[in-house]
Tab-separated table of C-alpha atoms and ligand atoms in Angstrom:
chain	number	residue	atom	x	y	z
A	220	MET	CA	-9.796	9.506	17.278
A	221	SER	CA	-9.993	10.502	13.577
A	222	THR	CA	-10.990	7.892	11.175
A	223	PHE	CA	-8.762	7.263	8.137
A	224	LEU	CA	-11.126	9.075	5.762
A	225	GLU	CA	-11.089	12.067	8.172
A	226	THR	CA	-7.244	12.140	8.567
A	227	VAL	CA	-6.704	12.106	4.781
A	228	ARG	CA	-9.286	14.850	4.306
A	229	GLU	CA	-7.573	17.008	6.984
A	230	SER	CA	-4.245	16.419	5.121
A	231	ILE	CA	-6.144	17.705	1.790
A	232	ASP	CA	-7.699	20.681	3.593
A	233	GLU	CA	-4.161	21.440	4.814
A	234	ALA	CA	-2.304	21.438	1.625
A	235	SER	CA	-5.179	23.259	-0.121
A	236	ARG	CA	-4.842	26.148	2.156
A	237	THR	CA	-1.185	26.192	1.538
A	238	LEU	CA	-1.854	26.258	-2.150
A	239	GLY	CA	-4.678	28.853	-1.774
A	240	LEU	CA	-6.976	26.725	-3.565
A	241	SER	CA	-10.617	27.845	-3.954
A	242	GLU	CA	-13.667	25.818	-2.424
A	243	GLY	CA	-14.458	24.791	-5.699
A	244	ALA	CA	-11.017	23.127	-6.638
A	245	GLU	CA	-10.563	21.685	-2.987
A	246	MET	CA	-13.709	20.026	-3.312
A	247	LEU	CA	-12.805	18.540	-6.839
A	248	VAL	CA	-9.425	17.249	-4.851
A	249	ALA	CA	-11.448	16.100	-2.137
A	250	GLU	CA	-14.473	14.126	-3.266
A	251	PRO	CA	-14.689	10.928	-5.254
A	252	LYS	CA	-15.758	11.116	-9.010
A	253	ASN	CA	-17.321	7.910	-9.081
A	254	ILE	CA	-18.480	5.331	-6.261
A	255	ILE	CA	-19.500	2.043	-7.594
A	256	GLU	CA	-21.183	-0.479	-5.702
A	257	VAL	CA	-22.060	-3.953	-6.873
A	258	SER	CA	-23.487	-7.242	-5.632
A	259	PHE	CA	-22.848	-10.490	-7.617
A	260	PRO	CA	-23.407	-13.844	-7.023
A	261	VAL	CA	-21.125	-16.964	-6.795
A	262	ARG	CA	-21.815	-20.585	-6.757
A	263	MET	CA	-20.230	-22.305	-3.666
A	264	ASP	CA	-18.665	-25.645	-3.171
A	265	ASP	CA	-22.029	-26.860	-1.530
A	266	GLY	CA	-24.084	-25.879	-4.494
A	267	ASN	CA	-25.743	-22.723	-2.923
A	268	THR	CA	-25.590	-19.234	-4.361
A	269	ARG	CA	-23.946	-16.609	-2.088
A	270	VAL	CA	-24.251	-13.160	-3.090
A	271	PHE	CA	-21.010	-10.832	-2.350
A	272	LYS	CA	-20.824	-6.812	-2.005
A	273	GLY	CA	-18.246	-4.832	-3.529
A	274	TRP	CA	-16.726	-1.436	-4.298
A	275	ARG	CA	-14.984	0.341	-7.010
A	276	VAL	CA	-14.301	4.037	-5.872
A	277	GLN	CA	-12.800	6.202	-8.840
A	278	HIS	CA	-11.684	9.151	-7.131
A	279	ASN	CA	-9.856	11.500	-9.356
A	280	ASP	CA	-8.464	11.150	-12.856
A	281	ALA	CA	-7.022	14.478	-13.954
A	282	LEU	CA	-3.582	13.187	-14.320
A	283	GLY	CA	-4.697	10.091	-16.351
A	284	PRO	CA	-6.556	6.609	-15.948
A	285	TYR	CA	-7.490	5.732	-12.483
A	286	LYS	CA	-5.180	3.310	-10.432
A	287	GLY	CA	-5.342	1.483	-7.201
A	288	GLY	CA	-5.718	-2.083	-5.818
A	289	ILE	CA	-8.563	-4.383	-4.852
A	290	ARG	CA	-8.903	-5.445	-1.313
A	291	PHE	CA	-10.584	-8.702	-0.234
A	292	ALA	CA	-11.655	-8.275	3.514
A	293	PRO	CA	-14.771	-8.897	5.558
A	294	SER	CA	-14.529	-5.358	7.139
A	295	VAL	CA	-14.261	-3.642	3.581
A	296	ASP	CA	-16.850	-1.005	3.455
A	297	ARG	CA	-17.444	2.042	1.256
A	298	ASP	CA	-15.749	4.557	3.537
A	299	GLU	CA	-12.622	2.488	3.701
A	300	VAL	CA	-12.229	2.220	0.143
A	301	THR	CA	-13.089	5.896	-0.440
A	302	ALA	CA	-10.177	6.771	2.189
A	303	LEU	CA	-7.985	4.263	0.258
A	304	ALA	CA	-8.893	5.544	-3.171
A	305	THR	CA	-8.198	9.189	-2.051
A	306	THR	CA	-4.696	8.283	-0.708
A	307	MET	CA	-4.228	6.696	-3.967
A	308	THR	CA	-4.877	9.841	-5.943
A	309	ILE	CA	-2.445	11.763	-3.610
A	310	LYS	CA	0.137	8.764	-3.776
A	311	ASN	CA	0.157	8.793	-7.653
A	312	ALA	CA	0.473	12.270	-7.969
A	313	ALA	CA	3.265	12.428	-5.230
A	314	HIS	CA	5.300	9.938	-7.289
A	315	ALA	CA	4.461	11.767	-10.665
A	316	LEU	CA	2.693	8.784	-12.297
A	317	PRO	CA	0.499	9.545	-15.161
A	318	TYR	CA	-2.491	8.424	-13.015
A	319	GLY	CA	-5.438	9.247	-11.099
A	320	GLY	CA	-6.448	7.318	-7.950
A	321	ALA	CA	-9.067	4.502	-7.184
A	322	LYS	CA	-9.709	1.720	-4.926
A	323	GLY	CA	-11.589	-1.412	-4.964
A	324	GLY	CA	-12.825	-3.926	-2.211
A	325	VAL	CA	-15.026	-7.205	-1.764
A	326	GLN	CA	-16.661	-7.833	1.557
A	327	VAL	CA	-15.227	-11.453	1.993
A	328	ALA	CA	-13.369	-13.674	4.340
A	329	PRO	CA	-10.886	-15.023	1.911
A	330	ARG	CA	-9.743	-17.483	4.273
A	331	GLU	CA	-12.957	-19.106	4.924
A	332	LEU	CA	-13.116	-19.931	0.905
A	333	SER	CA	-11.898	-22.918	-1.188
A	334	THR	CA	-9.776	-21.728	-4.074
A	335	ARG	CA	-12.228	-22.507	-6.442
A	336	GLU	CA	-14.693	-20.064	-4.519
A	337	LEU	CA	-12.119	-17.304	-4.355
A	338	GLU	CA	-11.756	-17.471	-8.065
A	339	GLY	CA	-15.396	-17.216	-8.377
A	340	VAL	CA	-15.293	-14.070	-6.285
A	341	SER	CA	-12.283	-12.754	-8.022
A	342	ARG	CA	-14.309	-13.227	-11.504
A	343	GLY	CA	-17.785	-12.218	-10.255
A	344	TYR	CA	-16.163	-8.819	-9.143
A	345	VAL	CA	-14.240	-7.998	-12.490
A	346	ALA	CA	-17.501	-9.102	-14.521
A	347	ALA	CA	-19.748	-6.709	-11.990
A	348	ILE	CA	-17.245	-3.589	-12.741
A	349	PHE	CA	-16.181	-4.645	-16.220
A	350	LYS	CA	-17.715	-1.511	-17.691
A	351	VAL	CA	-16.168	0.789	-15.688
A	352	ILE	CA	-12.215	-0.494	-15.811
A	353	GLY	CA	-9.650	-0.987	-18.664
A	354	PRO	CA	-6.092	0.015	-19.499
A	355	ASP	CA	-6.807	3.508	-20.224
A	356	ILE	CA	-10.052	3.681	-17.920
A	357	ASP	CA	-9.200	2.241	-14.534
A	358	VAL	CA	-6.368	-0.111	-13.761
A	359	PRO	CA	-6.644	-2.297	-10.712
A	360	ALA	CA	-3.826	-4.232	-8.707
A	361	PRO	CA	-3.324	-6.316	-5.752
A	362	ASP	CA	-3.812	-5.115	-2.148
A	363	VAL	CA	-4.702	-6.599	1.148
A	364	ASN	CA	-5.504	-10.508	0.574
A	365	THR	CA	-5.300	-10.305	-3.397
A	366	ASN	CA	-2.092	-11.492	-5.165
A	367	PRO	CA	-0.587	-12.224	-8.602
A	368	THR	CA	-2.933	-15.400	-8.668
A	369	ILE	CA	-5.839	-13.630	-8.134
A	370	MET	CA	-4.749	-10.583	-10.840
A	371	GLY	CA	-4.139	-13.652	-13.308
A	372	TRP	CA	-8.056	-14.935	-13.058
A	373	MET	CA	-9.335	-11.097	-13.011
A	374	MET	CA	-7.124	-10.300	-16.216
A	375	ASP	CA	-8.355	-13.380	-18.038
A	376	GLU	CA	-12.163	-12.665	-16.694
A	377	TYR	CA	-11.654	-9.139	-18.258
A	378	SER	CA	-10.045	-10.541	-21.490
A	379	LYS	CA	-13.021	-13.043	-21.875
A	380	ILE	CA	-15.505	-10.367	-21.851
A	381	ALA	CA	-13.538	-8.124	-24.040
A	382	GLN	CA	-12.922	-10.878	-26.479
A	383	ARG	CA	-9.163	-10.181	-26.675
A	384	THR	CA	-6.240	-10.783	-24.251
A	385	VAL	CA	-5.765	-7.339	-22.492
A	386	PRO	CA	-2.474	-7.756	-20.380
A	387	ASN	CA	-2.410	-4.283	-19.247
A	388	SER	CA	-6.058	-4.147	-17.722
A	389	PHE	CA	-4.572	-5.324	-14.473
A	390	THR	CA	-0.929	-5.020	-12.954
A	391	GLY	CA	0.696	-7.187	-10.234
A	392	LYS	CA	0.122	-10.207	-12.589
A	393	PRO	CA	2.129	-13.495	-12.398
A	394	ILE	CA	5.276	-13.114	-14.715
A	395	VAL	CA	4.215	-15.434	-17.215
A	396	LEU	CA	1.390	-13.092	-18.034
A	397	GLY	CA	3.407	-9.867	-18.265
A	398	GLY	CA	3.797	-9.198	-14.641
A	399	THR	CA	7.196	-7.763	-13.422
A	400	HIS	CA	9.844	-9.689	-11.341
A	401	LEU	CA	9.920	-6.870	-9.021
A	402	ARG	CA	6.208	-6.476	-8.136
A	403	GLU	CA	6.224	-9.023	-4.957
A	404	GLU	CA	9.074	-6.931	-3.133
A	405	ALA	CA	8.362	-3.781	-4.452
A	406	THR	CA	6.364	-2.081	-1.749
A	407	GLY	CA	8.943	-3.122	0.880
A	408	TYR	CA	12.049	-2.296	-1.175
A	409	GLY	CA	10.490	1.046	-2.182
A	410	GLY	CA	9.737	1.880	1.327
A	411	TYR	CA	13.308	0.808	2.106
A	412	VAL	CA	14.666	3.304	-0.691
A	413	ILE	CA	12.619	6.109	0.999
A	414	LEU	CA	13.835	5.421	4.612
A	415	ARG	CA	17.541	5.656	3.613
A	416	GLU	CA	16.733	8.866	1.486
A	417	ALA	CA	15.072	10.416	4.556
A	418	LEU	CA	17.563	9.160	7.480
A	419	ARG	CA	20.510	10.666	5.125
A	420	GLU	CA	18.543	13.922	4.597
A	421	TYR	CA	17.581	14.265	8.367
A	422	GLY	CA	21.191	13.471	9.171
A	423	ASN	CA	21.102	10.290	11.272
A	424	GLU	CA	24.312	9.292	12.242
A	425	LYS	CA	23.946	5.715	13.500
A	426	SER	CA	25.399	2.701	11.593
A	427	PRO	CA	22.858	0.103	10.636
A	428	GLU	CA	24.567	-2.202	13.131
A	429	ASP	CA	23.571	0.298	15.963
A	430	THR	CA	20.050	0.930	14.668
A	431	THR	CA	17.199	-1.112	16.223
A	432	VAL	CA	14.166	-1.831	14.083
A	433	ALA	CA	10.434	-3.026	14.923
A	434	VAL	CA	8.341	-4.166	11.905
A	435	GLN	CA	4.550	-4.468	12.539
A	436	GLY	CA	3.037	-6.836	10.054
A	437	PHE	CA	4.756	-9.935	8.545
A	438	GLY	CA	3.202	-10.212	5.100
A	439	ASN	CA	4.166	-9.027	1.926
A	440	VAL	CA	5.690	-5.594	2.753
A	441	GLY	CA	6.816	-6.075	6.344
A	442	ALA	CA	8.405	-9.406	5.759
A	443	THR	CA	10.269	-7.665	2.711
A	444	ILE	CA	11.832	-4.636	4.589
A	445	ALA	CA	12.497	-6.767	7.563
A	446	ARG	CA	14.645	-8.942	5.425
A	447	LEU	CA	16.094	-6.404	3.168
A	448	MET	CA	17.071	-4.261	6.243
A	449	ALA	CA	18.275	-7.356	8.312
A	450	HIS	CA	20.617	-8.465	5.336
A	451	ASP	CA	21.938	-4.783	5.212
A	452	GLY	CA	23.127	-5.356	8.814
A	453	TYR	CA	20.151	-3.620	10.681
A	454	LYS	CA	19.178	-4.856	14.249
A	455	VAL	CA	15.745	-6.039	13.404
A	456	VAL	CA	14.852	-6.621	17.214
A	457	ALA	CA	10.962	-7.275	16.472
A	458	ILE	CA	8.405	-8.331	14.118
A	459	ALA	CA	4.674	-9.008	14.572
A	460	ASP	CA	1.788	-10.300	13.060
A	461	ALA	CA	-1.960	-10.386	13.518
A	462	GLU	CA	-1.544	-13.201	16.488
A	463	GLY	CA	1.594	-11.614	18.304
A	464	GLY	CA	4.914	-10.126	18.340
A	465	LEU	CA	8.318	-11.542	18.624
A	466	TYR	CA	11.234	-9.484	20.341
A	467	ASP	CA	14.968	-10.129	20.756
A	468	GLU	CA	16.794	-7.108	21.846
A	469	GLY	CA	19.910	-8.803	20.031
A	470	GLY	CA	18.213	-8.948	16.838
A	471	LEU	CA	15.865	-11.618	15.153
A	472	ASP	CA	17.231	-14.027	12.474
A	473	ILE	CA	14.609	-12.705	9.936
A	474	ASP	CA	15.928	-15.517	7.382
A	475	ALA	CA	14.955	-18.112	10.122
A	476	VAL	CA	11.766	-16.798	11.003
A	477	GLU	CA	10.719	-16.744	7.348
A	478	LYS	CA	11.695	-20.003	6.711
A	479	ALA	CA	9.489	-21.145	9.942
A	480	GLN	CA	6.627	-19.420	8.362
A	481	VAL	CA	6.985	-20.930	5.212
A	482	HIS	CA	7.553	-24.344	6.836
A	483	ALA	CA	4.303	-23.774	8.621
A	484	GLY	CA	1.902	-23.516	5.603
A	485	THR	CA	2.970	-23.249	2.101
A	486	ILE	CA	-0.491	-23.165	1.089
A	487	GLU	CA	-1.297	-20.536	3.416
A	488	LYS	CA	1.590	-18.523	2.377
A	489	ASN	CA	0.832	-18.770	-1.250
A	490	ARG	CA	-2.335	-17.360	-0.812
A	491	CYS	CA	-0.961	-14.392	1.558
A	492	TYR	CA	-2.043	-15.886	4.898
A	493	PRO	CA	0.898	-16.304	6.666
A	494	LYS	CA	0.370	-18.644	9.839
A	495	ALA	CA	0.627	-16.974	13.225
A	496	LEU	CA	4.187	-16.285	14.002
A	497	LYS	CA	3.614	-17.638	17.671
A	498	THR	CA	2.752	-20.914	16.480
A	499	ALA	CA	4.782	-21.105	13.362
A	500	VAL	CA	8.165	-20.299	15.108
A	501	PRO	CA	9.798	-23.511	16.434
A	502	LYS	CA	12.906	-23.404	18.602
A	503	GLU	CA	15.262	-22.456	16.049
A	504	VAL	CA	14.293	-18.729	16.512
A	505	ASP	CA	15.086	-17.571	20.050
A	506	CYS	CA	12.962	-14.503	21.254
A	507	LYS	CA	10.115	-13.228	23.429
A	508	VAL	CA	6.456	-13.298	22.592
A	509	VAL	CA	5.013	-9.644	23.232
A	510	SER	CA	1.493	-8.289	23.126
A	511	PRO	CA	0.442	-5.650	20.403
A	512	GLU	CA	0.557	-2.679	23.012
A	513	GLU	CA	4.067	-3.857	24.595
A	514	PHE	CA	5.243	-4.138	20.572
A	515	LEU	CA	4.374	-0.305	19.779
A	516	ALA	CA	6.158	0.489	23.015
A	517	LEU	CA	9.342	-0.990	22.220
A	518	PRO	CA	12.599	1.137	22.591
A	519	VAL	CA	13.438	1.165	18.917
A	520	ASP	CA	14.986	3.656	16.618
A	521	ILE	CA	13.021	3.000	13.781
A	522	LEU	CA	9.244	1.559	14.040
A	523	ILE	CA	7.659	0.320	10.717
A	524	PRO	CA	3.904	-0.298	10.961
A	525	ALA	CA	3.127	-2.529	7.834
A	526	ALA	CA	-0.075	-4.099	8.896
A	527	ILE	CA	-3.251	-2.489	9.103
A	528	GLU	CA	-4.461	1.200	9.297
A	529	GLY	CA	-4.748	3.496	12.614
A	530	VAL	CA	-2.681	1.390	14.835
A	531	ILE	CA	-0.883	4.649	15.899
A	532	ASN	CA	-3.658	6.704	17.430
A	533	GLU	CA	-4.381	8.846	20.845
A	534	HIS	CA	-4.385	5.811	22.869
A	535	THR	CA	-1.085	4.449	21.738
A	536	MET	CA	0.640	7.434	20.998
A	537	ASN	CA	2.165	8.176	24.255
A	538	ASP	CA	4.002	5.054	24.255
A	539	ILE	CA	6.022	5.367	21.244
A	540	LYS	CA	9.629	5.541	21.619
A	541	ALA	CA	11.013	5.275	18.095
A	542	GLY	CA	12.484	8.294	16.725
A	543	THR	CA	11.566	7.722	13.119
A	544	ILE	CA	8.454	5.991	11.866
A	545	LEU	CA	8.019	4.802	8.471
A	546	GLU	CA	4.385	4.333	7.575
A	547	LEU	CA	4.155	1.304	5.253
A	548	ALA	CA	0.673	0.550	6.063
A	549	ASN	CA	-2.028	3.081	4.599
A	550	GLY	CA	-3.529	5.158	7.303
A	551	ALA	CA	-1.251	3.473	10.048
A	552	ILE	CA	-1.004	6.923	12.027
A	553	ASP	CA	-3.953	9.154	12.517
A	554	GLY	CA	-4.074	12.968	12.618
A	555	SER	CA	-3.919	13.503	16.218
A	556	ALA	CA	-1.201	11.105	16.601
A	557	GLU	CA	0.915	12.456	14.073
A	558	ARG	CA	0.385	16.123	15.258
A	559	TYR	CA	1.375	14.841	18.904
A	560	LEU	CA	4.708	12.589	17.569
A	561	THR	CA	5.631	15.402	15.382
A	562	LYS	CA	5.902	18.026	18.326
A	563	GLN	CA	7.752	15.414	20.348
A	564	GLY	CA	10.552	15.316	17.345
A	565	THR	CA	9.489	12.127	15.974
A	566	LEU	CA	10.367	12.102	12.120
A	567	VAL	CA	7.081	10.577	10.283
A	568	ILE	CA	7.931	9.068	6.587
A	569	PRO	CA	4.305	9.400	5.645
A	570	ASP	CA	2.429	6.292	3.664
A	571	VAL	CA	1.945	8.470	0.554
A	572	ILE	CA	5.527	8.409	-0.283
A	573	ALA	CA	6.794	5.646	1.882
A	574	ASN	CA	4.569	2.523	0.265
A	575	GLY	CA	4.483	3.964	-3.245
A	576	GLY	CA	6.898	1.366	-4.463
A	577	GLY	CA	3.994	-1.016	-5.282
A	578	VAL	CA	1.888	1.359	-7.465
A	579	ALA	CA	5.336	2.713	-9.094
A	580	THR	CA	6.171	-1.003	-10.079
A	581	SER	CA	2.659	-1.512	-11.340
A	582	TYR	CA	3.181	1.630	-13.588
A	583	LEU	CA	6.284	0.287	-15.110
A	584	GLU	CA	4.641	-3.050	-15.567
A	585	TRP	CA	1.891	-1.198	-17.336
A	586	VAL	CA	4.333	0.656	-19.612
A	587	GLU	CA	6.173	-2.715	-20.273
A	588	ASN	CA	2.649	-4.383	-21.201
A	589	ARG	CA	2.044	-1.250	-23.595
A	590	GLU	CA	5.384	-1.725	-25.499
A	591	GLY	CA	4.930	-5.282	-25.769
A	592	ARG	CA	8.776	-5.921	-24.637
A	593	ARG	CA	10.160	-7.467	-21.491
A	594	TRP	CA	12.191	-5.356	-19.401
A	595	GLN	CA	15.258	-6.755	-17.301
A	596	GLU	CA	14.888	-6.557	-13.793
A	597	LYS	CA	17.897	-4.395	-13.515
A	598	GLU	CA	15.977	-1.809	-15.877
A	599	THR	CA	12.959	-2.047	-13.490
A	600	ARG	CA	14.902	-1.573	-10.286
A	601	LYS	CA	16.504	1.589	-11.914
A	602	ALA	CA	13.521	3.060	-12.975
A	603	LEU	CA	11.846	2.213	-9.469
A	604	ASP	CA	14.477	3.862	-7.643
A	605	ASP	CA	14.536	6.909	-9.659
A	606	LEU	CA	10.725	7.103	-9.126
A	607	MET	CA	11.052	6.636	-5.297
A	608	LYS	CA	13.994	8.911	-4.703
A	609	THR	CA	12.356	11.974	-6.631
A	610	ALA	CA	9.154	11.555	-4.656
A	611	PHE	CA	10.991	11.782	-1.611
A	612	GLN	CA	13.141	14.807	-2.703
A	613	THR	CA	9.966	16.336	-3.823
A	614	ALA	CA	8.088	16.027	-0.587
A	615	PHE	CA	11.233	17.049	1.362
A	616	GLU	CA	11.704	20.269	-0.385
A	617	TYR	CA	8.094	21.332	-0.191
A	618	SER	CA	8.330	20.429	3.643
A	619	LYS	CA	11.531	22.621	4.008
A	620	LYS	CA	9.704	25.656	2.259
A	621	ASP	CA	7.358	26.069	4.884
A	622	GLY	CA	8.814	24.117	7.932
A	623	GLY	CA	5.645	21.578	7.566
A	624	SER	CA	5.811	17.821	8.029
A	625	LEU	CA	6.720	15.335	5.288
A	626	ARG	CA	3.241	14.373	4.776
A	627	LYS	CA	2.443	17.980	4.298
A	628	GLY	CA	5.188	18.461	1.714
A	629	ALA	CA	3.989	15.343	-0.272
A	630	TYR	CA	0.012	16.546	-0.261
A	631	VAL	CA	1.246	20.080	-1.326
A	632	ALA	CA	3.354	18.824	-4.188
A	633	ALA	CA	0.831	16.084	-5.029
A	634	ILE	CA	-2.235	18.298	-5.162
A	635	GLY	CA	-0.352	21.161	-6.949
A	636	ARG	CA	0.162	18.763	-9.539
A	637	ILE	CA	-3.391	17.623	-9.619
A	638	VAL	CA	-4.730	20.898	-9.947
A	639	GLU	CA	-2.468	21.790	-12.770
A	640	ALA	CA	-3.807	19.242	-14.576
A	641	MET	CA	-7.303	20.326	-13.878
A	642	ARG	CA	-6.611	23.592	-14.823
A	643	ALA	CA	-5.150	22.388	-18.093
A	644	ARG	CA	-8.210	20.514	-18.701
A	645	GLY	CA	-10.252	23.600	-18.145
A	646	TRP	CA	-12.054	22.031	-15.421
A	647	LEU	CA	-11.466	25.086	-13.134
A	648	ASN	CA	-13.169	27.388	-15.111
A	649	GLY	CA	-10.277	29.767	-15.861
A	650	GLU	CA	-9.411	29.990	-12.032
B	831	NAD	P1	-0.487	-8.971	3.939
B	831	NAD	O1	-1.780	-9.203	3.760
B	831	NAD	O2	0.514	-9.757	2.965
B	831	NAD	O3	0.131	-8.956	5.311
B	831	NAD	C1	-0.520	-8.069	6.501
B	831	NAD	C2	0.192	-8.522	7.574
B	831	NAD	O4	-0.205	-7.754	8.747
B	831	NAD	C3	0.259	-10.139	8.282
B	831	NAD	O5	1.283	-10.291	8.552
B	831	NAD	C4	-0.736	-10.086	9.234
B	831	NAD	O6	-0.906	-11.039	10.385
B	831	NAD	C5	-0.435	-8.494	9.691
B	831	NAD	N1	-1.427	-7.925	10.808
B	831	NAD	C6	-2.874	-7.868	10.468
B	831	NAD	N2	-3.431	-7.404	11.523
B	831	NAD	C7	-2.437	-7.073	12.489
B	831	NAD	C8	-2.433	-6.520	13.720
B	831	NAD	N3	-3.675	-5.929	14.183
B	831	NAD	N4	-1.181	-6.327	14.492
B	831	NAD	C9	0.032	-6.725	13.866
B	831	NAD	N5	-0.022	-7.456	12.475
B	831	NAD	C10	-1.359	-7.486	11.916
B	831	NAD	O7	-0.593	-7.336	3.500
B	831	NAD	P2	0.542	-6.408	2.942
B	831	NAD	O8	0.532	-6.587	1.295
B	831	NAD	O9	1.937	-6.753	3.565
B	831	NAD	O10	0.033	-5.102	3.217
B	831	NAD	C11	0.413	-4.367	4.516
B	831	NAD	C12	-0.075	-3.111	4.404
B	831	NAD	O11	0.722	-2.403	3.529
B	831	NAD	C13	-1.529	-2.763	4.242
B	831	NAD	O12	-1.679	-1.687	4.909
B	831	NAD	C14	-1.471	-2.492	2.606
B	831	NAD	O13	-2.638	-1.343	2.098
B	831	NAD	C15	-0.376	-1.672	2.758
B	831	NAD	N6	0.300	-1.456	1.440
B	831	NAD	C16	0.533	-2.911	0.666
B	831	NAD	C17	1.098	-2.684	-0.558
B	831	NAD	C18	1.336	-3.899	-1.416
B	831	NAD	O14	2.083	-3.613	-2.533
B	831	NAD	N7	1.239	-4.955	-0.867
B	831	NAD	C19	0.880	-1.443	-1.333
B	831	NAD	C20	0.674	-0.346	-0.617
B	831	NAD	C21	0.359	-0.056	0.471
C-alpha cells in the first residue's frame, strides 16, 4: 500500500514524464523548499507547561506566496505535512491561483484541551512560525480541527507581533475580521460544482432522483455536500463519521441528521467535533448502522470520501461498487487503488481539483482583504464557480489529450504552469 506522500510523488513523476521535464526540473517541483519544525510551550490549566511540536512545510513558491491550511491532530507528522504541502502546490496551480503550496500541522489532540488551552496552542504556534509567514510570504488557513475561531486568534497573534492589524495574514477568518460568507461551505460547494461538470462531460444520464450517493465524513466538507445534493434531489443513502455509518436505501433526511447532530452538542459542533452520529441520531432518522467496511462496499452510484486519507486502498478497492468517486478528502485514494478502479471503468475525480473550493475561496478572501472592500456573497460565489469550472475543464482537456486520468490531467496542467513560472524566474538555467 503506498503512503500518501508516495502516491503524490508517483503522480508528479508521471506528469513530469509526459511534460518531458529534466531531472532537475522535476526535483524542483517534487521537493519541499523549506521544512520548518518548531517546539513551543503552552501553560496548561493545571499550571504545568506542556511543549507542543509543529511543522510548516513550504513546498514551492514559483507561482506566488505559499498557501495552505493548518491541521491540529495527534497523528500529524513531518511526512503527512509534507505530502499535504505538495498537494497544495499542485492544487493551487491546477486552479490557476497566484500561490505556491504549503501546509502546517501541530501534534495535538484538540478534544482533550480546554478552549483556553486551545487558544494557547494556536497563539504559540503562530509565534513560533511568525518569521516565515505573512500576507506576501505564506498565508495559512483552516484544515482538519482548525476553524474560523482559531484563525481569528492566529491573525490576532500575528498582528500583535507585527504591531499592526494584518487581516490577510490568515484566511478562513470570522466574517467580522474580514472572512467571507462562503468559506464555511466552500470546499463542499466547490466539490459539488466539479462533480456536476464531470457528470455532464462524462455523459451521465441518470436524473438526481435516480442517483444514489454515499458520503464518508460528516464534518464541514461531508455535511455540506450531503446537504447540497439532498436539496437538489439526489438520493443520499449513506453517511458516515468516525464512529460509524448510517444507511437507508430510500435516502436519508440529511436536514434531520444535521439537526440531530447539532442537538447532540452545540459546543462540539462549534469546535468542529461533531458527536458520533450513532449516538446523536434519535428516532426521527430511520436508518441502519453500517461498519466502515460495509460503508465503502455499498451499491451506490457516487461515493464521496470526505474524511481522511488512504481509505480506498488495495484492501478495500475490490469492494467498491460506485461508478464515480469524488475525492474530497486529501489523498483518500492511494495509487494502486486508483489504477485498479480506473481499469474497472470507475470515474475518479481527484482531490487536487475536487477539494480546491476551500483554497479558491481563501484566495478570494485574500484579494478582498487587500482591496479593503467587502464583496457581496453573489460576487464571491460567481468568482468561485468560475475558478472551479476552469480548473475542471483544464484537467479534463489535458486528460483527453493523452487518454490519461483526470488526476494526470490536473497534474500535467499544474506542473506545466509551475515549470513555466520557474523558467520565467530563471530557476531552470535556460532549460
Ligand atoms: P472535519 O474535521 O470537519 O470532519 C471530518 C469528518 O470525518 C468527521 O465527521 C469525522 O467524524 C469523520 N471521520 C474521521 N475519521 C473517519 C473515519 N475513519 N471514517 C469515517 N469518517 C471519519 O474535517 P473537514 O474539514 O470536513 O475535512 C474533511 C477532509 O477534507 C479532510 O481530508 C481535509 O483535509 C479535506 N479538506 C478540507 C477542506 C476544508 O476546507 N475543510 C479543504 C480541502 C480538503
